[in-house]
PDB file of C-alpha atoms in Angstrom:
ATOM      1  CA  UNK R   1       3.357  65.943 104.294  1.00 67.00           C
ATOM      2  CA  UNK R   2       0.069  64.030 104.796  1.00 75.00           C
ATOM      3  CA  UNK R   3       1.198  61.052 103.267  1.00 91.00           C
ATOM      4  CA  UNK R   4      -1.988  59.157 101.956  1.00 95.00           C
ATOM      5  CA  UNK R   5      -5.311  60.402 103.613  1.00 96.00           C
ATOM      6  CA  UNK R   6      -8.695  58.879 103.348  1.00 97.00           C
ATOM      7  CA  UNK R   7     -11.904  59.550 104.157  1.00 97.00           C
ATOM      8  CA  UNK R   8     -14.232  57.939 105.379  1.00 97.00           C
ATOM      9  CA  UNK R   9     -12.825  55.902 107.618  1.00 95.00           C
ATOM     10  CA  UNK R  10     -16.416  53.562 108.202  1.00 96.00           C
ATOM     11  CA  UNK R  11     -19.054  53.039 106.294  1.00 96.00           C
ATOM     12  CA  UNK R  12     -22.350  51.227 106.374  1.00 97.00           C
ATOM     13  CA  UNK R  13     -24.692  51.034 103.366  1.00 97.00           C
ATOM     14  CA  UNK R  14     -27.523  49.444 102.478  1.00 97.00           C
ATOM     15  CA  UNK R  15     -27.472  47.088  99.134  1.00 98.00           C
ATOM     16  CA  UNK R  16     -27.643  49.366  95.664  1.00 97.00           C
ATOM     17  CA  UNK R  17     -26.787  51.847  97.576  1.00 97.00           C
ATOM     18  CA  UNK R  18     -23.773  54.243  95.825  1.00 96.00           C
ATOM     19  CA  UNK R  19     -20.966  56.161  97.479  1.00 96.00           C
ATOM     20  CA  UNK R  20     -17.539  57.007  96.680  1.00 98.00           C
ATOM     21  CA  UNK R  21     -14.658  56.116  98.657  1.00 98.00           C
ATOM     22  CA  UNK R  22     -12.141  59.143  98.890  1.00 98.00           C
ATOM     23  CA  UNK R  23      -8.115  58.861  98.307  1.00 98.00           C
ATOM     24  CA  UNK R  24      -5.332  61.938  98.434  1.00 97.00           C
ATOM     25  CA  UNK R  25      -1.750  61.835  98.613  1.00 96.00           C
ATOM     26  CA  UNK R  26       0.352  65.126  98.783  1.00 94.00           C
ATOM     27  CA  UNK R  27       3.676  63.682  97.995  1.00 92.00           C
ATOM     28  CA  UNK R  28       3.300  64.877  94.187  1.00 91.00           C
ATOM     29  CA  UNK R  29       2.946  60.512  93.124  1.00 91.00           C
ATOM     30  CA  UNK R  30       2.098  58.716  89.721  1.00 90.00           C
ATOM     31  CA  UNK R  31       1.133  56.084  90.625  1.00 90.00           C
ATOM     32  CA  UNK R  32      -1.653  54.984  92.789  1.00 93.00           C
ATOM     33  CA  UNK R  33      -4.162  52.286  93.064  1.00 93.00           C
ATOM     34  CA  UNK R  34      -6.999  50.730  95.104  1.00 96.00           C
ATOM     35  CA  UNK R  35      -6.727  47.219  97.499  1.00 95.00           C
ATOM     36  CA  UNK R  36      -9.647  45.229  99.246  1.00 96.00           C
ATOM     37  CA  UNK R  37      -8.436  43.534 102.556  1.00 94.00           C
ATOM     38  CA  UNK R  38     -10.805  40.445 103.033  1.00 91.00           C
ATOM     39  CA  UNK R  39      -9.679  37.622 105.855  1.00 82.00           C
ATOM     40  CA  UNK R  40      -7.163  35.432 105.077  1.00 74.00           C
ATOM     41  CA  UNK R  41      -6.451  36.814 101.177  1.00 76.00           C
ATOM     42  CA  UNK R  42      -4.148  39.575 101.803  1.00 82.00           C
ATOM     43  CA  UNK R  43      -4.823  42.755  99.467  1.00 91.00           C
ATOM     44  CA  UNK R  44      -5.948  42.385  96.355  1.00 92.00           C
ATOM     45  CA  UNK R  45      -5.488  45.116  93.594  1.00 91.00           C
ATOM     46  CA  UNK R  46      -8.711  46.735  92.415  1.00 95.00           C
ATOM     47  CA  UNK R  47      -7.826  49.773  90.386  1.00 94.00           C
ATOM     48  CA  UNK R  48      -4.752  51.691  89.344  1.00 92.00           C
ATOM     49  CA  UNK R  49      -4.056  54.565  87.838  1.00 92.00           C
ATOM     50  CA  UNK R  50      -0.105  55.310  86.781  1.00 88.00           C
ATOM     51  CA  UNK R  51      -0.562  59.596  86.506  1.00 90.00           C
ATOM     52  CA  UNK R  52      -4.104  61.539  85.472  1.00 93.00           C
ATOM     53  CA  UNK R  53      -6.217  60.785  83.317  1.00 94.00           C
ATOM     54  CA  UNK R  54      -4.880  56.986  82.972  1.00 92.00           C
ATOM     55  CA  UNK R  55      -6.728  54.240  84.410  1.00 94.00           C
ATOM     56  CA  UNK R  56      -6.693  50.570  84.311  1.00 91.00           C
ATOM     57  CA  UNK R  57      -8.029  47.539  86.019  1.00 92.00           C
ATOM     58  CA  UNK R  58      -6.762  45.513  88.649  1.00 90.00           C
ATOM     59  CA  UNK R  59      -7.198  42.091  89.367  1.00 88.00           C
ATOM     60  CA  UNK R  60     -10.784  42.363  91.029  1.00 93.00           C
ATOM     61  CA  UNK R  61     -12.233  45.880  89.460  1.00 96.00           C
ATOM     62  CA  UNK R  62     -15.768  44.665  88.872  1.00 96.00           C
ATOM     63  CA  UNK R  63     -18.457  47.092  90.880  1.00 96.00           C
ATOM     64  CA  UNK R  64     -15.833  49.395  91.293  1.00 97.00           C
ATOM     65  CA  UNK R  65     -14.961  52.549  89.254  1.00 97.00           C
ATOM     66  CA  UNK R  66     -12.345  54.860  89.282  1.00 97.00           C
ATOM     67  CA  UNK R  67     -11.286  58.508  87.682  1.00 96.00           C
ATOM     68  CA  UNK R  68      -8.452  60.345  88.090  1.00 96.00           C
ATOM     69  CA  UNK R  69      -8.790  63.802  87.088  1.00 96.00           C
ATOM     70  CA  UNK R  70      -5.335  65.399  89.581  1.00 96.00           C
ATOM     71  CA  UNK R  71      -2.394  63.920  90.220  1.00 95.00           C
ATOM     72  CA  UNK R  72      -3.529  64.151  93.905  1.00 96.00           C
ATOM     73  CA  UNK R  73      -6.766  62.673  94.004  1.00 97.00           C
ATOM     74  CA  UNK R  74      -7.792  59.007  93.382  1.00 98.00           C
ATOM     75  CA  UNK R  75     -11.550  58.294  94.180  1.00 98.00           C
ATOM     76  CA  UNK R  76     -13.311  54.555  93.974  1.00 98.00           C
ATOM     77  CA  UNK R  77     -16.895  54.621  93.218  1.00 98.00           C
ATOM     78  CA  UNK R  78     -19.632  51.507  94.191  1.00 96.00           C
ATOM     79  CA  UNK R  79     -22.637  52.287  91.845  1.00 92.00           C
ATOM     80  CA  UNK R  80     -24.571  49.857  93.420  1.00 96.00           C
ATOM     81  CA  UNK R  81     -22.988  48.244  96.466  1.00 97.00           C
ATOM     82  CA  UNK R  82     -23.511  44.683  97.222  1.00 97.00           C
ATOM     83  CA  UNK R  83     -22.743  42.853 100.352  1.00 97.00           C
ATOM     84  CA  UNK R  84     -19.707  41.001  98.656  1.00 96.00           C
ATOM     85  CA  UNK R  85     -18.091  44.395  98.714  1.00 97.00           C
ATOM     86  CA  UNK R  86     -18.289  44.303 102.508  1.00 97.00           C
ATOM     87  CA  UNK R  87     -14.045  44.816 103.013  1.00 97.00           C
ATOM     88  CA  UNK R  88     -11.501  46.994 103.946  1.00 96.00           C
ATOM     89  CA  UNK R  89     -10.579  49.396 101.670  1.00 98.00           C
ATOM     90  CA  UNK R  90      -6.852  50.591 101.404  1.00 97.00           C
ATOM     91  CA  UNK R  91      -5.532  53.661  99.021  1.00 96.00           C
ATOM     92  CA  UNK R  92      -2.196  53.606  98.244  1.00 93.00           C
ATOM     93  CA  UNK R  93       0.553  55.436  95.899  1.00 92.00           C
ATOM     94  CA  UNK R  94       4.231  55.787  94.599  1.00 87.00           C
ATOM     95  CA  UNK R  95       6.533  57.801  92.629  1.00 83.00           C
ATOM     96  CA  UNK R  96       5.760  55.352  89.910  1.00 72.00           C
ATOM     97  CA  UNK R  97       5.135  51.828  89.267  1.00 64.00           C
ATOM     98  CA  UNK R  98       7.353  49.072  89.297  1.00 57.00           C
ATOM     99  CA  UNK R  99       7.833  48.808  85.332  1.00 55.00           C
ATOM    100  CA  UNK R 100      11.099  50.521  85.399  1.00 53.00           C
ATOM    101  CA  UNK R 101      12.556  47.993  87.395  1.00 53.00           C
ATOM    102  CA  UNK R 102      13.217  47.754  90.945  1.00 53.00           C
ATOM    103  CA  UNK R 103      13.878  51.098  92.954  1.00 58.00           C
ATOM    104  CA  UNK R 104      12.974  52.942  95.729  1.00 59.00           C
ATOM    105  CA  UNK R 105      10.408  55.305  93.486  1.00 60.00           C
ATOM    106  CA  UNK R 106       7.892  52.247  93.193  1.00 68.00           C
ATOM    107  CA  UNK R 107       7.604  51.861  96.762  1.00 77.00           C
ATOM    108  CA  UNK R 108       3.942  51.788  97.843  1.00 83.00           C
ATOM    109  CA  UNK R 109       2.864  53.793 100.960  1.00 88.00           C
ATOM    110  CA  UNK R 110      -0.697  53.136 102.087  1.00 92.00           C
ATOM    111  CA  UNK R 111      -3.594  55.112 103.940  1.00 94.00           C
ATOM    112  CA  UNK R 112      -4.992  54.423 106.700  1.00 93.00           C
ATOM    113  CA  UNK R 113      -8.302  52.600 105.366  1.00 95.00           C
ATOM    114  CA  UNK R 114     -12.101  52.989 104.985  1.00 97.00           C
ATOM    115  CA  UNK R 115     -14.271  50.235 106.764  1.00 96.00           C
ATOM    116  CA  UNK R 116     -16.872  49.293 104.724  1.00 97.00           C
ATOM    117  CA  UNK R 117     -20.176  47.004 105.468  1.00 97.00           C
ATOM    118  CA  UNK R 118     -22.789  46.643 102.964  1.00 97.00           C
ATOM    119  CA  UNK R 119     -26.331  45.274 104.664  1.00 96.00           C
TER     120      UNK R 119
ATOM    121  CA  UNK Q   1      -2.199  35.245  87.909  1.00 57.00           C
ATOM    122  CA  UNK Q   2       1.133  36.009  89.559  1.00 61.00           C
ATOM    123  CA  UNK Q   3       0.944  34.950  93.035  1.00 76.00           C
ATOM    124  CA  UNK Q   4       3.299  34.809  96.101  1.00 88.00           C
ATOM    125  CA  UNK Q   5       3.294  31.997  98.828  1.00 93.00           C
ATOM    126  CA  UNK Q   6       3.631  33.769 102.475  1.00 95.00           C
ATOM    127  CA  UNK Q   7       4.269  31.042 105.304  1.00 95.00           C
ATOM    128  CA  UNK Q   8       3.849  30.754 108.149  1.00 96.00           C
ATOM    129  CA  UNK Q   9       0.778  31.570 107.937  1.00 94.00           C
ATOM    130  CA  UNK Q  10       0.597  32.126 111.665  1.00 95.00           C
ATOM    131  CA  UNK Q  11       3.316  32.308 114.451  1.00 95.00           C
ATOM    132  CA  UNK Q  12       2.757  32.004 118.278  1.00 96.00           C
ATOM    133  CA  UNK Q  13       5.923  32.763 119.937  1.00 95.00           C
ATOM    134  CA  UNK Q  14       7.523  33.595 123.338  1.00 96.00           C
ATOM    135  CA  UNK Q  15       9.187  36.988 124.075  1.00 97.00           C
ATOM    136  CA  UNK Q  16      12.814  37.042 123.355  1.00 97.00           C
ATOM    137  CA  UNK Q  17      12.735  34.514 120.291  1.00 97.00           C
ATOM    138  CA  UNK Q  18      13.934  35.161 116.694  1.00 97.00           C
ATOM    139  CA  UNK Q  19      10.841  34.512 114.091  1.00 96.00           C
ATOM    140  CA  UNK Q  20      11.456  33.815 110.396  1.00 97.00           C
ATOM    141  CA  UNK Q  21       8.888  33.978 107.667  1.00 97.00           C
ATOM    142  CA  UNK Q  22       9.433  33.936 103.734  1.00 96.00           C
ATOM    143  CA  UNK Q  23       7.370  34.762 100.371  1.00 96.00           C
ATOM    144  CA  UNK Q  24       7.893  32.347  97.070  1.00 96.00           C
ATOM    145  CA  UNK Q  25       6.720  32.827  93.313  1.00 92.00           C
ATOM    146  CA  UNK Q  26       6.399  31.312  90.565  1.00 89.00           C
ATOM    147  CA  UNK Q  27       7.997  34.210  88.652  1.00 87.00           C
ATOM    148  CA  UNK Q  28      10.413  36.564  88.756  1.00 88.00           C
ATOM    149  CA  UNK Q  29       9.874  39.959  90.737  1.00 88.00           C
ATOM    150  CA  UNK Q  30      11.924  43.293  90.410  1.00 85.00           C
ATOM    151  CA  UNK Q  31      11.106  44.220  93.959  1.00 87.00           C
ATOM    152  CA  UNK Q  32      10.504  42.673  97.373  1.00 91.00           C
ATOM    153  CA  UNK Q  33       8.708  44.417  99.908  1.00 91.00           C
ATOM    154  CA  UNK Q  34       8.418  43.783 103.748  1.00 95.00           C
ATOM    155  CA  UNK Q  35       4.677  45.802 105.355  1.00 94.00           C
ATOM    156  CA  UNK Q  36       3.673  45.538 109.051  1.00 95.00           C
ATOM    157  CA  UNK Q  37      -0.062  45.849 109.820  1.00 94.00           C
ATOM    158  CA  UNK Q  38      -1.226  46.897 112.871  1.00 93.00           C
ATOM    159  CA  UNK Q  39      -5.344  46.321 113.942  1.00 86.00           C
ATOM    160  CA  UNK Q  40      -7.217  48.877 112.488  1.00 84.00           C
ATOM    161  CA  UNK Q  41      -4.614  50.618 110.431  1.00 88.00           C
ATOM    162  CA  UNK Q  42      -2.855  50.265 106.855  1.00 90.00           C
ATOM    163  CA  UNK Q  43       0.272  48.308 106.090  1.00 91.00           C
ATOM    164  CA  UNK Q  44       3.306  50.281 106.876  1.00 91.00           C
ATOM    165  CA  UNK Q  45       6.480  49.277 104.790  1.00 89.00           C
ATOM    166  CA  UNK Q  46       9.426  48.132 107.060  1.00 93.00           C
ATOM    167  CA  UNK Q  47      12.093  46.816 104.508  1.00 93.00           C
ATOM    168  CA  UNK Q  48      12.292  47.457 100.923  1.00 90.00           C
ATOM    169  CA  UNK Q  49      14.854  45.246  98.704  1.00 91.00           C
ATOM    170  CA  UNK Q  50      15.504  46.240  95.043  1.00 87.00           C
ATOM    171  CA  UNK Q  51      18.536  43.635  93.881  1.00 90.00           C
ATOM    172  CA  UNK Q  52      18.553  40.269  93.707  1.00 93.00           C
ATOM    173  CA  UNK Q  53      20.686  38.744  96.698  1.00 95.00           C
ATOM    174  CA  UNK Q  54      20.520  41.757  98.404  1.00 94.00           C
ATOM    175  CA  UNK Q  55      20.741  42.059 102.711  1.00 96.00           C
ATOM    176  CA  UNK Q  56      18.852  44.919 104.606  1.00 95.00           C
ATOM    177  CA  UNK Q  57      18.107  45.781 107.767  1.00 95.00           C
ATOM    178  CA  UNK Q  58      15.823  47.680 110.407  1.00 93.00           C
ATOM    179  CA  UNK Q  59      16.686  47.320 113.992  1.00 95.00           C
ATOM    180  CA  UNK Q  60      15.850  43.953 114.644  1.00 97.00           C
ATOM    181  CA  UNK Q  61      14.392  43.446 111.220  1.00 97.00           C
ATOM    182  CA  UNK Q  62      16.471  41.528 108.618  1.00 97.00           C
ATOM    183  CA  UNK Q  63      15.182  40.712 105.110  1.00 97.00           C
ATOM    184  CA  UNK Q  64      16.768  39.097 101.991  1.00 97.00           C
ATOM    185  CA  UNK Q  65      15.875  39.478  98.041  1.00 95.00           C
ATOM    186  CA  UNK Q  66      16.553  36.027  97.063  1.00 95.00           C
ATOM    187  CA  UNK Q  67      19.420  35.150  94.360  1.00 95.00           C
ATOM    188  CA  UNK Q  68      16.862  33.979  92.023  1.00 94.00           C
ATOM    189  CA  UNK Q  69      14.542  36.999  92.618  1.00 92.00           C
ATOM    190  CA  UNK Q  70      11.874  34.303  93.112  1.00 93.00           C
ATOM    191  CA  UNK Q  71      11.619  34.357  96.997  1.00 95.00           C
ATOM    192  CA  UNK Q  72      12.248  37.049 100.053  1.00 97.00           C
ATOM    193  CA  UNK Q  73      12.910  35.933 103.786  1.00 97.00           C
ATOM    194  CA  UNK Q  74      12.467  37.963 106.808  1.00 98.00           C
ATOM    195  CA  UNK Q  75      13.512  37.670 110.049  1.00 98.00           C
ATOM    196  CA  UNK Q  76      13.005  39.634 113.414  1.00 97.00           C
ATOM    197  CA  UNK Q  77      15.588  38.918 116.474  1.00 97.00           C
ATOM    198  CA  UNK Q  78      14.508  38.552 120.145  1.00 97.00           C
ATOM    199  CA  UNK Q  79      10.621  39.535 119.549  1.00 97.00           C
ATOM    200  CA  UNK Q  80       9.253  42.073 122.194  1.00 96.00           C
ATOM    201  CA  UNK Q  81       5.245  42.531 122.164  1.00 95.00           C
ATOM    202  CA  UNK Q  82       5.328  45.384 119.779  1.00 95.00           C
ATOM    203  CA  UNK Q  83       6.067  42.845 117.062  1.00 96.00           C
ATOM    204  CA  UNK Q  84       2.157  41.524 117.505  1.00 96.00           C
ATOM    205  CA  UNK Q  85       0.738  42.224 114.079  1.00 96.00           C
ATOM    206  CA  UNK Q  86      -0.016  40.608 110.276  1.00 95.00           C
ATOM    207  CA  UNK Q  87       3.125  40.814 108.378  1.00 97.00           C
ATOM    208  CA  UNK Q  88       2.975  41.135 104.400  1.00 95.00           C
ATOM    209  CA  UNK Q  89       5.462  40.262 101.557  1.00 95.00           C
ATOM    210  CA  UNK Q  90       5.012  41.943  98.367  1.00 91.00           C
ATOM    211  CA  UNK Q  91       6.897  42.335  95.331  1.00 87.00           C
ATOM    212  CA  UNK Q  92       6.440  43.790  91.760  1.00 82.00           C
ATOM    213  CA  UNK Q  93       7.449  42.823  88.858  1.00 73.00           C
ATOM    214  CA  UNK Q  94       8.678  43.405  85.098  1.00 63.00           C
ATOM    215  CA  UNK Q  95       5.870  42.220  83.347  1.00 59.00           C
ATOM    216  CA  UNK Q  96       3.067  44.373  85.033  1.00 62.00           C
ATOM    217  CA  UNK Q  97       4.474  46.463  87.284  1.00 65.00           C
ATOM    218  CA  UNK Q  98       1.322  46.016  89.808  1.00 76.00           C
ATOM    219  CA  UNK Q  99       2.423  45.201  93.234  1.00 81.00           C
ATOM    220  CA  UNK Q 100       1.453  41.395  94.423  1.00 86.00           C
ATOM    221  CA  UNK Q 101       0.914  40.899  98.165  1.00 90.00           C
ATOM    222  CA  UNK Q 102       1.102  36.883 100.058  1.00 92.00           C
ATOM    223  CA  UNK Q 103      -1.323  35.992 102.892  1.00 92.00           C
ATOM    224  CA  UNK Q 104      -0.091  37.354 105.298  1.00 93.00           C
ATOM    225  CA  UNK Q 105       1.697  36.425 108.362  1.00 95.00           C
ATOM    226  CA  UNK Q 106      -0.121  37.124 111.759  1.00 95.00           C
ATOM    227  CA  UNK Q 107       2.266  37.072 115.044  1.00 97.00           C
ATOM    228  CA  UNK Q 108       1.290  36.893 118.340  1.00 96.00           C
ATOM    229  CA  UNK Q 109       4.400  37.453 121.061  1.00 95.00           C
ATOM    230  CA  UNK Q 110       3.410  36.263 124.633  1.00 92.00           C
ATOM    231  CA  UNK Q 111       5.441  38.054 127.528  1.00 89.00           C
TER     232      UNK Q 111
END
């Protein structure tokens, strides 16, 4: 297995600029979902998706969209980037979420990142 | 929102020592999770805890899911360089099932 893959790995745009920020997994998860890594905050949960077709917001979703039309595949949109949105980008997935209670099924594994600057 | 207190937030240790760091919350969480982050690449889980009082370990790596499922410790015995890197708690809970991340712990290990 792969694991989580994404692509690209940096990024520099220009502001109102759009692109879309690629996820995969191969490990036949639910549940995945979108973090931004900014200095000192941690990640912080932009997106999330619990199987296809079902999406839902995170705690900082604005400029961002996301679809989910596989199981595998979990792409974030910026329709018109701004340099706020200047971050590290993470990807991430599980089995499922953690509303069924603790287990080892809503552990999280995480790509590798995309880089992003917006100028 | 639901947030977790990570502390310290930074360590500065000699090779050899034993480093502690914990994650509070306000609320209740189902799960307690234990990433280390390298430069330059994603978090990469080391410990996962899924009941309350529970004791795991990873080599050197020891972490606790706190009685009162409101707080997570982890500890690493005699540190080597490797260890350098920004260590995460995270946990999920009942009521949304997202997964919560603290601050962030960075450790630097001097020879």
């Amino acid at each position: 297995n792969a694991g989580v893959t994404q692509t690209p790995k940096f990024q520099v745009l220009k502001t109102g600029q759009s692109m879309t920020l690629q996820c995969a997994q191969d490990m036949n998860h639910e549940y995945m979902s979108w973090y931004r890594q900014d200095p000192g905050m941690g990640l912080r949960l932009i997106h999330y998706s619990v199987g296809a077709g079902i999406t839902d917001q995170g705690e900082v979703p604005n400029g961002y969209n996301v679809s989910r039309s596989t199981t595998e595949d979990f792409p974030l949109r910026l329709l018109s980037a701004a340099p706020s949105q200047t971050s590290v980008y993470f990807c991430a997935s599980s089995y499922n979420s953690g509303l069924a209670g603790g287990s080892h099924t809503d552990t999280q594994y995480f790509g590798p990142g995309t880089r992003l600057t917006v100028l | 929102g639901q947030q977790l207190n990570q502390s310290p937030q930074s360590m500065f240790i000699q090779e050899g020592e034993d480093v502690s760091m914990n994650c509070t919350s306000s609320s209740i969480f189902n799960t307690w999770l234990w990433y280390k982050q390298d430069p330059g690449e994603g978090p990469v889980l080391l410990i996962a805890l899924y009941k309350a009082g529970e004791l795991t370990s990873n080599g050197r790596l020891t972490a606790q899911f706190g009685i009162t499922r409101k707080d997570s410790f982890l500890n690493i015995s005699a540190s080597i360089p490797s260890d350098v890197g920004i260590y995460f708690c995270a946990g999920t809970s009942g009521n949304t099932g997202k997964l919560i991340f603290g601050q962030g712990t960075t450790l630097q290990v001097k020879p």
